[in-house]
Short mmCIF file of C-alpha atoms in Angstrom, two decimals:
data_model
loop_
_atom_site.label_atom_id
_atom_site.label_comp_id
_atom_site.label_asym_id
_atom_site.label_seq_id
_atom_site.Cartn_x
_atom_site.Cartn_y
_atom_site.Cartn_z
CA MET A 1357 9.50 41.01 10.10
CA SER A 1358 8.34 41.42 6.15
CA GLU A 1359 4.86 41.73 5.26
CA GLU A 1360 4.64 38.14 3.79
CA LYS A 1361 6.34 36.97 7.29
CA THR A 1362 3.87 38.67 9.37
CA ILE A 1363 0.93 37.37 7.16
CA ILE A 1364 2.02 33.82 7.60
CA ARG A 1365 3.11 34.38 11.57
CA LYS A 1366 -0.76 35.42 12.23
CA VAL A 1367 -2.16 32.11 10.48
CA ILE A 1368 0.20 30.23 12.45
CA GLU A 1369 -1.24 32.02 15.39
CA GLY A 1370 -5.07 30.97 14.33
CA ASP A 1371 -6.04 33.81 12.43
CA VAL A 1372 -7.40 32.02 9.32
CA ASP A 1373 -8.61 34.65 7.49
CA ALA A 1374 -5.25 36.09 7.16
CA PHE A 1375 -4.38 33.10 4.59
CA LYS A 1376 -6.56 34.42 1.95
CA LEU A 1377 -4.15 37.18 1.34
CA ILE A 1378 -1.60 34.82 0.52
CA ILE A 1379 -4.00 32.97 -1.76
CA GLU A 1380 -4.74 36.17 -3.45
CA GLN A 1381 -0.98 37.03 -3.94
CA TYR A 1382 0.29 33.92 -5.27
CA ASN A 1383 -2.79 32.42 -6.90
CA LYS A 1384 -1.74 33.03 -10.55
CA LEU A 1385 1.37 31.48 -10.00
CA ILE A 1386 0.08 28.41 -8.00
CA PHE A 1387 -2.65 28.09 -11.15
CA SER A 1388 -0.03 28.43 -13.91
CA ILE A 1389 1.99 25.36 -12.36
CA ALA A 1390 -1.13 23.09 -12.10
CA ALA A 1391 -2.21 24.38 -15.29
CA LYS A 1392 1.00 22.86 -16.89
CA ARG A 1393 0.84 19.64 -15.11
CA VAL A 1394 -2.83 18.73 -15.22
CA PRO A 1395 -6.12 18.48 -17.40
CA PRO A 1396 -7.62 21.92 -17.39
CA GLN A 1397 -10.95 20.95 -15.90
CA GLU A 1398 -8.99 19.43 -12.84
CA CYS A 1399 -7.14 22.36 -12.37
CA PRO A 1400 -9.16 24.54 -9.53
CA GLU A 1401 -9.78 21.41 -7.63
CA VAL A 1402 -5.74 20.83 -7.64
CA VAL A 1403 -5.21 23.91 -6.83
CA GLN A 1404 -7.27 24.14 -3.73
CA ASP A 1405 -5.78 21.07 -2.51
CA ILE A 1406 -2.43 22.66 -2.79
CA TYR A 1407 -3.67 25.39 -0.56
CA LEU A 1408 -4.93 23.17 2.01
CA GLU A 1409 -1.76 21.38 1.97
CA ILE A 1410 -0.02 25.17 2.08
CA PHE A 1411 -2.12 25.70 5.08
CA LYS A 1412 -1.63 22.48 7.27
CA SER A 1413 2.37 22.76 6.70
CA LEU A 1414 2.55 26.31 7.30
CA GLU A 1415 3.69 25.32 10.84
CA LYS A 1416 6.87 23.51 9.00
CA TYR A 1417 7.70 26.34 6.81
CA ASN A 1418 11.47 26.95 7.46
CA ASP A 1419 12.37 31.08 6.89
CA SER A 1420 15.61 29.89 5.53
CA LEU A 1421 13.93 28.73 1.93
CA PRO A 1422 11.98 31.71 0.29
CA PHE A 1423 8.41 30.98 0.66
CA GLN A 1424 7.57 31.28 -2.70
CA ASN A 1425 10.15 28.47 -3.36
CA TRP A 1426 8.47 26.28 -0.44
CA MET A 1427 4.95 26.64 -1.86
CA VAL A 1428 6.07 25.67 -5.51
CA ARG A 1429 7.58 22.57 -4.43
CA ILE A 1430 4.24 21.72 -2.37
CA ALA A 1431 2.58 22.27 -5.89
CA VAL A 1432 4.58 20.40 -7.61
CA ARG A 1433 4.42 17.31 -5.29
CA LYS A 1434 0.42 17.94 -5.37
CA CYS A 1435 0.48 17.68 -9.18
CA TYR A 1436 2.25 14.84 -8.88
CA ASP A 1437 -0.06 13.09 -6.45
CA PHE A 1438 -2.81 13.89 -8.71
CA TRP A 1439 -1.42 11.56 -11.30
CA ARG A 1440 -0.67 8.84 -8.82
CA LYS A 1441 -4.23 9.13 -7.65
CA LYS A 1442 -5.44 8.86 -11.09
CA ASN A 1443 -4.03 5.44 -11.19
CA ARG A 1444 -1.57 6.27 -13.78
CA GLU A 1445 1.31 4.24 -13.04
CA LYS A 1446 0.66 1.73 -15.41
CA GLU A 1447 2.91 3.49 -18.36
CA LYS A 1448 1.67 3.75 -21.91
CA ILE A 1449 3.29 0.98 -24.25
CA PHE A 1450 3.28 2.81 -27.32
CA VAL A 1451 2.13 6.35 -28.35
CA SER A 1452 -0.15 6.78 -31.34
CA TYR A 1453 2.07 7.57 -34.54
CA ASP A 1454 -0.80 8.88 -36.90
CA GLY A 1455 -1.50 11.96 -35.21
CA ASN A 1456 1.90 12.99 -35.74
CA ARG A 1457 2.51 12.09 -39.17
CA GLU A 1458 3.31 15.74 -40.50
CA TRP A 1459 5.63 16.09 -37.87
CA PHE A 1460 7.74 13.17 -38.37
CA ASN A 1461 7.56 13.94 -42.46
CA ALA A 1462 8.80 17.34 -41.74
CA LEU A 1463 11.63 16.00 -39.61
CA GLU A 1464 12.78 13.55 -41.84
CA HIS A 1465 13.06 16.16 -44.61
CA SER A 1466 14.73 19.07 -42.77
CA LEU A 1467 18.01 20.15 -43.50
CA SER A 1468 18.51 22.03 -40.21
CA ILE A 1469 16.79 22.62 -36.93
CA ASP A 1470 15.60 26.04 -38.23
CA ASP A 1471 14.38 24.67 -41.60
CA PHE A 1472 12.28 21.98 -39.59
CA LYS A 1473 10.84 24.68 -37.12
CA LYS A 1474 9.83 26.28 -40.08
CA LYS A 1475 8.07 23.32 -41.21
CA ILE A 1476 6.18 22.21 -38.24
CA ASN A 1477 3.53 24.07 -35.97
CA SER A 1478 4.41 24.24 -32.20
CA ASN A 1479 0.90 22.92 -31.23
CA GLU A 1480 1.95 19.68 -32.72
CA SER A 1481 4.91 19.42 -31.13
CA LEU A 1482 3.13 20.14 -27.81
CA GLU A 1483 0.81 17.44 -28.43
CA LEU A 1484 3.60 14.82 -29.06
CA VAL A 1485 5.34 16.05 -26.23
CA SER A 1486 2.47 15.68 -24.26
CA ASN A 1487 1.75 12.36 -25.40
CA LEU A 1488 5.65 11.31 -24.84
CA MET A 1489 5.59 12.44 -21.56
CA GLU A 1490 2.30 10.36 -20.58
CA MET A 1491 4.26 7.11 -21.53
CA LEU A 1492 6.04 7.49 -18.20
CA SER A 1493 4.95 6.66 -14.61
CA PRO A 1494 4.06 10.21 -12.60
CA GLU A 1495 7.34 10.05 -10.70
CA ASP A 1496 9.40 9.83 -14.05
CA ARG A 1497 6.97 12.39 -15.67
CA LEU A 1498 7.31 14.70 -12.63
CA MET A 1499 11.42 14.08 -12.84
CA ILE A 1500 11.64 14.80 -16.37
CA ASP A 1501 9.61 17.99 -16.20
CA LEU A 1502 11.74 19.62 -13.44
CA ILE A 1503 15.15 18.36 -14.88
CA TYR A 1504 14.84 19.02 -18.66
CA PHE A 1505 11.98 20.96 -19.02
CA GLU A 1506 12.24 23.76 -15.98
CA GLN A 1507 15.97 22.88 -15.60
CA ARG A 1508 15.93 22.79 -12.19
CA PRO A 1509 19.46 21.40 -10.39
CA LEU A 1510 19.45 17.92 -9.54
CA ALA A 1511 19.67 18.08 -6.00
CA GLU A 1512 16.32 20.12 -5.62
CA VAL A 1513 14.53 17.55 -7.78
CA ALA A 1514 15.99 15.03 -5.14
CA GLU A 1515 14.51 16.96 -2.48
CA ILE A 1516 11.20 17.67 -4.12
CA LEU A 1517 10.56 14.07 -4.90
CA ASN A 1518 12.19 12.95 -1.74
CA TRP A 1519 14.94 10.82 -3.70
CA LYS A 1520 18.52 10.02 -3.25
CA LEU A 1521 20.58 12.12 -5.91
CA SER A 1522 22.01 8.93 -7.26
CA LYS A 1523 18.54 7.63 -7.83
CA VAL A 1524 17.47 10.91 -9.72
CA LYS A 1525 20.55 10.60 -12.07
CA VAL A 1526 19.65 6.88 -12.92
CA ARG A 1527 16.01 7.25 -13.32
CA SER A 1528 16.63 10.20 -15.35
CA MET A 1529 18.93 8.92 -17.97
CA ARG A 1530 16.32 5.51 -18.06
CA ALA A 1531 13.25 8.18 -18.39
CA LYS A 1532 15.27 9.98 -21.10
CA GLU A 1533 16.60 6.94 -22.85
CA LYS A 1534 12.59 5.68 -22.76
CA LEU A 1535 11.47 8.95 -24.80
CA ARG A 1536 14.38 8.72 -27.33
CA LYS A 1537 13.54 5.02 -28.08
CA GLN A 1538 10.06 5.90 -28.41
CA LEU A 1539 11.08 8.73 -30.88
CA LYS A 1540 12.94 6.46 -32.57
CA ILE A 1541 10.40 3.74 -32.95
CA MET A 1542 8.07 6.53 -34.20
CA MET A 1543 10.90 7.80 -36.93
CA ASP A 1544 11.58 4.40 -38.03
CA LYS A 1545 7.98 4.15 -38.91
CA GLU A 1546 8.19 6.80 -41.38
CA MET B 635 21.54 13.80 -41.82
CA LYS B 636 22.24 11.01 -39.21
CA GLU B 637 19.40 9.22 -37.26
CA LYS B 638 21.17 10.42 -34.26
CA ASP B 639 20.87 14.15 -35.43
CA LYS B 640 17.22 13.73 -36.25
CA ILE B 641 16.35 12.22 -32.82
CA ASN B 642 18.53 14.98 -31.44
CA MET B 643 16.84 18.05 -33.27
CA ALA B 644 13.20 16.39 -32.72
CA GLU B 645 14.09 16.62 -28.86
CA GLU B 646 15.57 19.98 -28.86
CA VAL B 647 12.43 20.98 -30.70
CA LEU B 648 9.69 19.32 -28.46
CA ALA B 649 11.64 20.28 -25.59
CA GLU B 650 11.41 23.96 -26.65
CA ALA B 651 7.43 23.08 -27.18
CA TYR B 652 7.21 21.69 -23.73
CA ARG B 653 9.44 24.73 -22.17
CA ASN B 654 7.28 27.66 -24.15
CA PHE B 655 4.23 26.06 -23.35
CA GLN B 656 2.16 29.02 -21.20
CA PRO B 657 -1.28 27.74 -20.27
CA GLN B 658 -4.27 29.65 -20.43
CA VAL B 659 -5.11 30.14 -16.81
CA LYS B 660 -8.58 30.86 -15.86
CA ILE B 661 -9.27 31.40 -12.14
CA PRO B 662 -12.64 31.03 -11.28
CA ASP B 663 -14.59 33.93 -9.59
CA GLY B 664 -14.56 33.88 -5.82
CA PHE B 665 -11.60 31.05 -5.63
CA ALA B 666 -10.24 32.35 -2.84
CA ASP B 667 -13.26 32.52 -0.75
CA SER B 668 -14.28 28.80 -1.86
CA VAL B 669 -10.62 27.77 -0.67
CA MET B 670 -11.02 29.59 2.42
CA ALA B 671 -14.34 28.08 3.03
CA GLU B 672 -12.99 24.44 2.54
CA ILE B 673 -10.23 25.20 5.02
CA LYS B 674 -12.76 26.49 7.76
CA SER B 675 -14.92 23.16 6.93
CA GLU B 676 -11.95 20.94 7.39
CA LEU B 677 -10.74 22.97 10.63
CA SER B 678 -14.30 22.82 11.89
CA GLU B 679 -14.01 18.84 11.00
CA GLU B 680 -10.60 18.76 12.82
CA ASN B 681 -12.42 20.09 15.82
CA SER B 682 -15.40 17.78 16.19
CA GLU B 683 -13.43 14.88 15.85
CA GLU B 684 -10.82 16.22 18.52
CA LEU B 685 -14.13 16.98 20.76
CA ILE B 686 -15.64 13.41 20.01
CA LEU B 687 -12.16 12.22 21.16
CA PHE B 688 -12.10 14.31 23.90
CA ARG B 689 -15.64 12.85 24.91
CA ILE B 690 -14.40 9.23 24.31
CA SER B 691 -11.66 9.66 26.50
CA TRP B 692 -13.79 11.21 29.47
CA ILE B 693 -16.48 8.41 29.16
CA ALA B 694 -13.57 5.77 29.12
CA ALA B 695 -11.89 7.43 32.27
CA GLY B 696 -15.55 7.49 33.92
CA LEU B 697 -16.08 4.08 32.99
CA SER B 698 -12.49 3.05 34.68
CA ALA B 699 -13.30 4.67 37.72
CA ALA B 700 -16.62 3.18 38.03
CA MET B 701 -15.35 -0.32 37.29
CA LEU B 702 -12.71 0.44 40.40
CA VAL B 703 -15.10 1.39 42.48
CA LEU B 704 -17.20 -1.57 41.23
CA SER B 705 -14.54 -4.10 42.14
CA THR B 706 -13.38 -2.28 45.36
CA PHE B 707 -17.40 -2.63 46.61
CA ILE B 708 -17.15 -6.16 45.39
CA VAL B 709 -13.90 -7.33 47.51
CA PHE B 710 -15.14 -5.52 50.62
CA HIS B 711 -18.47 -7.23 50.32
CA HIS B 712 -17.12 -10.60 49.62
CA ASN B 713 -14.69 -9.75 52.90
CA ASP B 714 -17.47 -8.82 54.99
CA SER B 715 -19.86 -12.23 53.60
CA ASP B 716 -16.84 -14.26 54.88
CA ASP B 717 -17.03 -12.32 58.22
CA TYR B 718 -20.58 -12.89 58.53
CA ILE B 719 -20.41 -16.35 57.67
CA ASN B 720 -17.38 -17.05 60.04
CA ARG B 721 -19.31 -15.06 63.18
CA GLU B 722 -22.62 -17.30 62.29
CA LEU B 723 -20.68 -20.43 62.27
CA GLN B 724 -18.75 -19.39 65.21
CA SER B 725 -22.08 -18.47 67.42
CA TYR B 726 -23.70 -21.84 66.31
CA PHE B 727 -20.77 -24.13 66.85
CA GLN B 728 -19.59 -22.53 69.71
CA LEU B 729 -16.23 -22.50 68.08
CA ASP B 730 -13.36 -19.91 68.16
CA SER B 731 -13.25 -19.36 64.34
CA TYR B 732 -14.34 -21.01 60.96
CA ASP B 733 -10.95 -22.70 60.80
CA SER B 734 -11.72 -24.95 63.49
CA ILE B 735 -14.67 -26.34 62.03
CA ILE B 736 -12.23 -27.79 59.29
CA THR B 737 -9.96 -29.04 61.93
CA ASP B 738 -12.91 -30.99 63.57
CA ILE B 739 -14.23 -32.50 60.60
CA ALA B 740 -11.03 -33.55 59.85
CA GLU B 741 -10.56 -34.75 63.24
#
């Protein structure tokens, strides 16, 4: 039995303190998942919730899935819960254009993608994409994050969200279309 | 460049920016200990809740048993009262049974 499995077994059998070894081993990974998805000031609390969930669900852990992947799924779901609790279901109607005027100017006057990349600031791109993502509902946001940014297979995304594969396909198309439409609106304003 | 190509270009750049984003991760000092403390406090809360439920169930069982004893006592006492009345009436009226009074009255 691997060391990790031994620790898990110990925790399940009642050795609560052994769970600290899991926290210490995966802290960086779990923090980086949360830091990418929730505001920095909320990160420690969300990570704590993630560990509580992992601890409570440890008995349900199935050896067939690597432990790390299983934890990542819980972490991602918890970040999604965070946004749901924040009542972010109400989608934003419009993303502010003024803050990204230079970015769109560069896009308009670039001849190729390399030319465009040279003209823009990566922080500005990040700010814009974060704003665009905020337009989406928490579910769509997580789904787009997993599919298009983390490039996870659709089947895995369906499992994480507990949706049917067909629903993931349809909603991801719609969400992507929505983002595209918003980009177009912003471009047209230029 | 066509508008569609511009949008594709924008999408590609935005996706790349998002993918490459590596947030500054600062783990607070003693974070693991604070999580462990939280887990232990939740566990003790759960245990105390279980203890309360256990006590409530014992109190409920005790009350049910008391009710059973009380109702049994009432039933037996009621039967005893009937017998007592019956006996008293029989000796007073010199009748065989309480029912005979009813029969006599009816007649």
